Short mmCIF file of C-alpha atoms in Angstrom, two decimals:
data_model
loop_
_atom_site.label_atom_id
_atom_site.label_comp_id
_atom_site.label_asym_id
_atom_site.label_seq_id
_atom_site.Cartn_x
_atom_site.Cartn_y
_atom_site.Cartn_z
CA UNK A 135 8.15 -11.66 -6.30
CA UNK A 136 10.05 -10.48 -9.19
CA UNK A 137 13.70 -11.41 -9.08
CA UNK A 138 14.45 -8.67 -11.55
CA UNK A 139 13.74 -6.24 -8.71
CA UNK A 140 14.85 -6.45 -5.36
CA UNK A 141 13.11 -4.40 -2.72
CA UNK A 142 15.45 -2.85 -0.39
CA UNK A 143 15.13 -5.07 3.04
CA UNK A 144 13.76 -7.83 0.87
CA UNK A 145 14.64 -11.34 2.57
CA UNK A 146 12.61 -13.86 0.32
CA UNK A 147 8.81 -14.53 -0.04
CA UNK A 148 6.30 -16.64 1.74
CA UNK A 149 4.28 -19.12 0.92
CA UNK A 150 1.82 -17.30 -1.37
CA UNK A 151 4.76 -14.87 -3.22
CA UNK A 152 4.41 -12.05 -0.89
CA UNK A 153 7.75 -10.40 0.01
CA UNK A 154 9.21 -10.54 3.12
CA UNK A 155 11.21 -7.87 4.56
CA UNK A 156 14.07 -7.61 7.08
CA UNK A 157 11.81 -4.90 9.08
CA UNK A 158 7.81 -3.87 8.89
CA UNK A 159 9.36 -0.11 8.37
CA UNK A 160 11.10 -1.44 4.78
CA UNK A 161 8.17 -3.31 4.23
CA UNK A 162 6.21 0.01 4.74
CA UNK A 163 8.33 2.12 2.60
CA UNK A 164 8.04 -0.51 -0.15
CA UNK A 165 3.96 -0.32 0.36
CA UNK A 166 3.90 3.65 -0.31
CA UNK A 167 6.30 3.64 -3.05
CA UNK A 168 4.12 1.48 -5.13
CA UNK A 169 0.74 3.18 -4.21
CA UNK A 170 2.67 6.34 -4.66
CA UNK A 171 3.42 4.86 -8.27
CA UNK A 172 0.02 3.75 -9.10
CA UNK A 173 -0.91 7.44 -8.35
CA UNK A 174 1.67 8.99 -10.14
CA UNK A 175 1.87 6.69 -12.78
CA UNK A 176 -0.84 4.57 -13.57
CA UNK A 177 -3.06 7.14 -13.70
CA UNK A 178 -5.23 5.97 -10.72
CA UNK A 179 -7.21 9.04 -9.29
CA UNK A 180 -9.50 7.26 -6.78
CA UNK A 181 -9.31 5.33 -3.88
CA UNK A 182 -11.24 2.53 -5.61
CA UNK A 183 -8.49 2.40 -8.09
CA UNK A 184 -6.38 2.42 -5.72
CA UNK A 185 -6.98 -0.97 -4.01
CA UNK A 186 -8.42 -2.43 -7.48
CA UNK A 187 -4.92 -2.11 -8.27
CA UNK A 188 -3.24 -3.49 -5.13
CA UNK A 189 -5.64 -5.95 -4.45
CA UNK A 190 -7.49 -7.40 -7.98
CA UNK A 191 -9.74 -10.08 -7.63
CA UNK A 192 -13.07 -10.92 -6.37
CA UNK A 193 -14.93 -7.62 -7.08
CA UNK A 194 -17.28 -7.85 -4.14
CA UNK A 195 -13.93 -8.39 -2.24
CA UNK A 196 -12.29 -5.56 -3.75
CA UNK A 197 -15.34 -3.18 -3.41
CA UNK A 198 -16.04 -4.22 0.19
CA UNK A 199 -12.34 -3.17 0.58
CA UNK A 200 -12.34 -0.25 -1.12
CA UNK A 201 -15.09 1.17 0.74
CA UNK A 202 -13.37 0.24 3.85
CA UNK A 203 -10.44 2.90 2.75
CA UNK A 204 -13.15 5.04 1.98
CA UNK A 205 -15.13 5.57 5.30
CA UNK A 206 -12.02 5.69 6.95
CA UNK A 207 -10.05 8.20 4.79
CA UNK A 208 -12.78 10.34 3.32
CA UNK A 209 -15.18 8.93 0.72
CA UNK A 210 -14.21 12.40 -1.71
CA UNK A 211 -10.87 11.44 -1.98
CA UNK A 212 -10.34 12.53 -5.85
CA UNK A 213 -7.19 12.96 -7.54
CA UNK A 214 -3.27 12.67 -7.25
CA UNK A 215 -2.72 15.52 -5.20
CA UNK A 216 -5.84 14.36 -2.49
CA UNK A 217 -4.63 10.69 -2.66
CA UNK A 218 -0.94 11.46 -1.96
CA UNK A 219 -1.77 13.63 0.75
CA UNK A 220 -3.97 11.10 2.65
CA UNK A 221 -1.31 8.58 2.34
CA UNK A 222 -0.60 7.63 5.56
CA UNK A 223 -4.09 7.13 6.26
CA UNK A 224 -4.38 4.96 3.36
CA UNK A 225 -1.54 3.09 4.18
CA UNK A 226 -2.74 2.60 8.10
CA UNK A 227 -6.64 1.79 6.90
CA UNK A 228 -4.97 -0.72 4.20
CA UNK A 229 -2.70 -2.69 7.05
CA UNK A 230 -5.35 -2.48 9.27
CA UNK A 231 -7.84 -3.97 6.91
CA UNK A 232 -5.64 -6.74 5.72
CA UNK A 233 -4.47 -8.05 9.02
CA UNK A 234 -7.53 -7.54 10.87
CA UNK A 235 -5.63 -5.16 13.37
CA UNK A 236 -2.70 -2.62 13.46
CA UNK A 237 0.40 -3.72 14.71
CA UNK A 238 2.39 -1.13 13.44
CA UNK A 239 2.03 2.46 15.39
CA UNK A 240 1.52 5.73 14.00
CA UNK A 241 5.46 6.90 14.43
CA UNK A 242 6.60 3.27 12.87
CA UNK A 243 3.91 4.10 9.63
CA UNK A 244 5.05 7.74 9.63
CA UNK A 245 9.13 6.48 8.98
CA UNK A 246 8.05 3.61 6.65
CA UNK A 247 6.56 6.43 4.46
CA UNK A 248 9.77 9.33 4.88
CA UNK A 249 12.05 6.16 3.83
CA UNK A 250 9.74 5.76 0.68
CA UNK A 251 10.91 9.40 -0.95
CA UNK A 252 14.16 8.34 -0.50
CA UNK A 253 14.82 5.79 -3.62
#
């Protein structure tokens, strides 16, 4: 957590410095602004980037990951323009992955992402 920047919705952290938000649809719009970023920014162009990125550590972790995104969202997926347009895929694969399930519907990960293009 950096106290310099405060997420909108942000409430605290937990235990291991994640952020907490006031709502999973804040703490969705916070998720695609910063992969947006890393996209548009960074000059990540690949979904292994991608979660490299989001995720670093272990790299068998990080790979197994990564190819999770992959057969789920389209193992071509190549450039700013093809990541940004699978984003909500990415986003739902990436929840998915790291909570074992999704718990969050399609219309709740759709809003989280609209909310994100508005800064």
């Amino acid at each position: 957590w950096n106290e310099r920047f405060i997420w909108k919705g942000q409430t605290g952290q937990d235990a291991d410095g994640y952020v907490l938000f006031s709502s999973a649809k804040l703490g969705i719009r916070a998720m695609a602004m910063l992969l947006r970023h890393y996209v548009q920014y960074n000059g990540i162009i690949t979904i292994h980037g991608l979660i490299t990125r989001w995720s670093p550590g272990n790299s068998e972790e990080v790979l197994a990951y990564a190819r999770y995104v992959k057969n789920r969202c389209g193992a071509n997926l190549v450039g700013v323009s093809a990541l940004l347009e699978a984003g909500q895929c990415i986003v739902t694969v990436m929840i998915t992955y790291e909570n074992g399930e999704q718990p969050y519907t399609a219309s709740l990960i759709a809003a989280g992402i609209r909310l994100s293009h508005i800064q």
